[in-house]
Tab-separated table of C-alpha atoms in Angstrom:
chain	number	residue	atom	x	y	z
A	158	MET	CA	178.139	57.864	147.445
A	159	LEU	CA	181.515	58.141	149.152
A	160	GLN	CA	182.657	54.742	150.405
A	161	TYR	CA	186.445	54.752	150.266
A	162	ALA	CA	189.373	56.974	151.221
A	163	ILE	CA	192.901	56.610	149.857
A	164	PHE	CA	195.588	58.461	151.780
A	165	ASP	CA	199.017	59.659	150.824
A	166	LEU	CA	201.436	59.297	153.732
A	167	ASP	CA	204.188	61.921	153.702
A	168	GLY	CA	202.889	65.447	154.159
A	169	THR	CA	199.303	64.179	154.404
A	170	LEU	CA	199.083	61.755	157.310
A	171	LEU	CA	202.583	62.280	158.688
A	172	ASP	CA	204.778	65.328	159.194
A	173	SER	CA	207.637	63.545	157.441
A	174	MET	CA	208.407	65.882	154.561
A	175	PRO	CA	211.226	67.679	156.417
A	176	MET	CA	213.011	64.339	156.721
A	177	TRP	CA	212.451	63.399	153.070
A	178	ARG	CA	213.412	66.829	151.761
A	179	GLU	CA	216.745	66.653	153.546
A	180	LEU	CA	217.540	62.979	153.014
A	181	PRO	CA	218.692	63.034	149.334
A	182	ALA	CA	220.938	66.058	149.856
A	183	ALA	CA	222.379	64.610	153.058
A	184	PHE	CA	223.031	61.331	151.257
A	185	CYS	CA	224.824	63.098	148.399
A	186	ARG	CA	227.011	65.063	150.795
A	187	ARG	CA	227.934	61.827	152.578
A	188	LYS	CA	229.141	60.602	149.193
A	189	GLY	CA	231.200	63.763	148.606
A	190	LYS	CA	228.791	65.185	146.020
A	191	GLN	CA	227.218	68.647	145.896
A	192	PRO	CA	223.404	68.367	145.703
A	193	LEU	CA	221.862	70.080	142.696
A	194	PRO	CA	219.044	72.620	143.152
A	195	GLY	CA	215.635	70.960	143.085
A	196	LEU	CA	216.947	67.542	144.085
A	197	ALA	CA	214.169	66.913	146.604
A	198	ASP	CA	211.497	67.662	143.986
A	199	GLU	CA	213.156	65.313	141.507
A	200	ILE	CA	213.200	62.517	144.072
A	201	SER	CA	209.621	63.088	145.255
A	202	ARG	CA	208.232	62.241	141.800
A	203	ARG	CA	209.927	58.836	141.685
A	204	THR	CA	209.524	55.414	143.224
A	205	LEU	CA	212.486	54.349	145.338
A	206	PRO	CA	214.118	52.281	142.554
A	207	GLU	CA	213.674	55.208	140.143
A	208	ALA	CA	215.162	57.601	142.708
A	209	VAL	CA	218.147	55.313	143.161
A	210	GLU	CA	218.807	55.233	139.414
A	211	TYR	CA	218.508	59.014	139.250
A	212	LEU	CA	221.011	59.505	142.084
A	213	LYS	CA	223.451	56.987	140.658
A	214	SER	CA	223.427	58.400	137.133
A	215	THR	CA	223.206	62.098	138.005
A	216	TYR	CA	225.947	62.056	140.635
A	217	GLY	CA	228.129	59.342	139.138
A	218	LEU	CA	228.001	57.153	142.234
A	219	ALA	CA	230.164	54.052	142.281
A	220	ASP	CA	227.820	52.266	144.694
A	221	SER	CA	225.521	49.636	143.232
A	222	PRO	CA	221.816	50.474	143.005
A	223	ALA	CA	221.155	47.879	145.699
A	224	ALA	CA	223.677	49.490	148.056
A	225	ILE	CA	222.258	52.982	147.466
A	226	GLN	CA	218.710	51.777	148.050
A	227	GLN	CA	219.683	49.966	151.229
A	228	GLU	CA	221.466	53.004	152.660
A	229	LEU	CA	218.612	55.384	151.853
A	230	GLY	CA	216.111	52.891	153.183
A	231	ARG	CA	217.974	52.435	156.463
A	232	ILE	CA	218.103	56.185	157.092
A	233	ALA	CA	214.407	56.661	156.348
A	234	LEU	CA	213.279	53.547	158.234
A	235	ASP	CA	215.077	54.708	161.354
A	236	ALA	CA	213.211	58.020	161.208
A	237	TYR	CA	209.853	56.308	160.731
A	238	ARG	CA	210.583	54.008	163.652
A	239	THR	CA	211.654	56.740	166.038
A	240	THR	CA	210.882	60.385	165.245
A	241	VAL	CA	208.237	61.008	162.551
A	242	VAL	CA	204.904	62.189	164.001
A	243	PRO	CA	201.343	62.557	162.659
A	244	LYS	CA	200.187	65.898	161.387
A	245	PRO	CA	197.896	67.681	163.862
A	246	GLY	CA	194.391	66.257	164.107
A	247	VAL	CA	195.058	63.157	161.998
A	248	PRO	CA	194.248	60.457	164.614
A	249	ALA	CA	190.888	62.016	165.460
A	250	ALA	CA	190.017	62.511	161.777
A	251	LEU	CA	190.785	58.873	160.964
A	252	GLU	CA	188.684	57.743	163.896
A	253	GLY	CA	185.770	59.838	162.609
A	254	LEU	CA	186.017	58.408	159.099
A	255	HIS	CA	186.295	54.902	160.501
A	256	ARG	CA	183.166	55.372	162.608
A	257	ALA	CA	181.354	56.603	159.489
A	258	GLY	CA	182.103	53.294	157.755
A	259	ILE	CA	184.650	54.604	155.252
A	260	LYS	CA	187.110	51.911	154.155
A	261	MET	CA	190.622	53.346	154.068
A	262	CYS	CA	194.087	52.510	152.776
A	263	VAL	CA	197.475	54.161	152.363
A	264	ALA	CA	198.944	54.682	148.881
A	265	SER	CA	202.441	56.113	149.128
A	266	ALA	CA	205.743	56.549	147.347
A	267	SER	CA	207.447	55.429	150.556
A	268	GLU	CA	208.218	51.757	151.054
A	269	GLU	CA	205.882	49.348	152.830
A	270	ASP	CA	208.214	48.592	155.757
A	271	GLN	CA	208.729	52.316	156.393
A	272	ILE	CA	205.005	53.036	156.304
A	273	GLN	CA	204.148	50.072	158.509
A	274	ALA	CA	206.799	50.989	161.082
A	275	ALA	CA	205.415	54.502	161.495
A	276	LEU	CA	201.735	53.570	161.495
A	277	GLU	CA	202.204	50.801	164.049
A	278	ARG	CA	204.300	52.978	166.372
A	279	LEU	CA	201.710	55.754	166.175
A	280	ASP	CA	198.733	53.371	166.613
A	281	LEU	CA	197.281	54.364	163.237
A	282	ALA	CA	197.649	51.061	161.372
A	283	LYS	CA	194.298	49.869	162.759
A	284	TYR	CA	192.425	52.309	160.524
A	285	PHE	CA	193.731	50.990	157.197
A	286	GLU	CA	192.760	47.910	155.219
A	287	PHE	CA	196.223	47.729	153.655
A	288	ILE	CA	199.272	49.675	152.518
A	289	LEU	CA	200.207	49.959	148.844
A	290	SER	CA	203.511	51.509	147.847
A	291	CYS	CA	204.208	52.899	144.405
A	292	THR	CA	206.991	50.332	144.103
A	293	GLN	CA	204.436	47.557	144.628
A	294	ALA	CA	202.027	49.216	142.193
A	295	GLY	CA	204.747	49.414	139.562
A	296	ALA	CA	204.642	53.171	138.883
A	297	GLY	CA	205.006	56.516	140.597
A	298	LYS	CA	202.168	58.949	141.146
A	299	GLU	CA	202.517	60.533	137.741
A	300	HIS	CA	200.542	57.414	136.746
A	301	PRO	CA	197.192	56.363	138.313
A	302	ASP	CA	198.184	52.732	138.978
A	303	VAL	CA	198.570	53.060	142.744
A	304	TYR	CA	195.139	54.700	143.066
A	305	LEU	CA	193.313	52.299	140.765
A	306	GLN	CA	194.874	49.251	142.400
A	307	SER	CA	193.999	50.657	145.827
A	308	LEU	CA	190.373	51.166	144.806
A	309	ALA	CA	190.105	47.619	143.502
A	310	ARG	CA	191.600	46.150	146.673
A	311	LEU	CA	189.188	48.194	148.792
A	312	GLY	CA	186.356	46.548	146.853
A	313	GLY	CA	185.408	49.442	144.596
A	314	SER	CA	185.254	49.941	140.856
A	315	ASP	CA	184.039	53.529	140.439
A	316	PRO	CA	186.679	56.182	141.270
A	317	ALA	CA	183.888	58.659	142.043
A	318	GLN	CA	183.087	56.592	145.145
A	319	ALA	CA	186.543	57.309	146.569
A	320	VAL	CA	188.362	60.363	147.826
A	321	VAL	CA	192.141	60.635	147.505
A	322	PHE	CA	193.927	62.772	150.107
A	323	GLU	CA	197.094	64.331	148.649
A	324	ASP	CA	199.421	67.220	149.477
A	325	VAL	CA	201.346	67.572	146.204
A	326	LEU	CA	200.038	68.860	142.904
A	327	HIS	CA	201.289	66.215	140.475
A	328	ALA	CA	199.784	63.379	142.541
A	329	ALA	CA	196.487	65.188	143.072
A	330	SER	CA	196.313	65.918	139.331
A	331	THR	CA	196.843	62.250	138.499
A	332	ALA	CA	194.079	61.131	140.850
A	333	LYS	CA	191.684	63.775	139.569
A	334	ALA	CA	192.332	62.847	135.932
A	335	ALA	CA	191.573	59.211	136.791
A	336	GLY	CA	188.113	60.188	138.052
A	337	PHE	CA	188.696	60.248	141.806
A	338	ARG	CA	187.437	62.952	144.081
A	339	VAL	CA	190.444	64.683	145.578
A	340	ALA	CA	191.019	66.335	148.933
A	341	GLY	CA	193.951	68.722	148.881
A	342	VAL	CA	195.954	68.792	152.105
A	343	ALA	CA	198.044	71.836	152.971
A	344	ASP	CA	201.658	71.073	153.793
A	345	ASP	CA	204.334	73.739	154.175
A	346	PHE	CA	206.693	71.955	151.799
A	347	SER	CA	204.222	72.277	148.910
A	348	ALA	CA	203.092	75.821	149.723
A	349	SER	CA	204.024	77.153	146.290
A	350	SER	CA	201.370	74.912	144.708
A	351	TRP	CA	198.552	75.683	147.141
A	352	PRO	CA	196.654	77.979	144.727
A	353	ALA	CA	196.723	75.323	142.005
A	354	LEU	CA	195.723	72.613	144.471
A	355	GLN	CA	192.798	74.672	145.720
A	356	GLN	CA	191.569	75.157	142.162
A	357	LEU	CA	191.998	71.486	141.240
A	358	CYS	CA	190.671	69.707	144.297
A	359	ASP	CA	187.117	68.993	145.389
A	360	TRP	CA	188.058	69.945	148.956
A	361	TRP	CA	190.909	72.015	150.362
A	362	PHE	CA	191.974	71.358	153.938
A	363	THR	CA	194.442	73.349	156.003
A	364	ASP	CA	193.966	71.064	159.008
A	365	ALA	CA	192.951	67.438	159.488
A	366	SER	CA	190.174	68.523	161.834
A	367	GLN	CA	188.312	69.552	158.647
A	368	TRP	CA	188.554	66.161	156.922
A	369	LEU	CA	185.119	64.924	158.000
A	370	ARG	CA	183.604	67.477	155.623
A	371	VAL	CA	184.071	64.884	152.862
A	372	LEU	CA	181.126	63.043	154.430
A	373	GLU	CA	178.814	65.964	153.738
A	374	GLN	CA	178.781	65.383	149.959
A	375	PRO	CA	176.895	62.407	148.505
């Protein structure tokens, strides 16, 4: 029986992918470097410390890892505090799941302070038991750590009792391989992987107004 829901943040709950897709390239240009093709995809697969190391080594940056991380973090945090908005239908969908007794959390590659700033400003934090970043979990979403740790903190032990909401293929694949039920969420920035997501996932949603369908399966 479904008891838990684990949500990705960017591209799933929040319409923040445009900001994240542009941020690494904008950062590189500020440093006088020409961004390589596919930079955003490279960054999206990494935790923030891993992304910092990638940027430093790939672009030969003189800045320390700490300085790079702080600058990237400041840019992103400002956006979460001021401009990032929920994807359509998300507040109502979360309210419906909450009323149904589903315990929920956020498991994201973004950092905890960024996530918290956005959720509090948008009055969504009240729906989640906790936030777990990939940095806190110790691995990016090519590994199941963030999902398994989330399940344990929610009070569960069987991944089949939880649904993971994800918009990108590599993360959805990781959750599925770990035994979770997976809800694929359409986001324009992952449109090229929609066919694969639809085939992989237990549910495929083009709009958050459809999310309550997860309650229809035992």
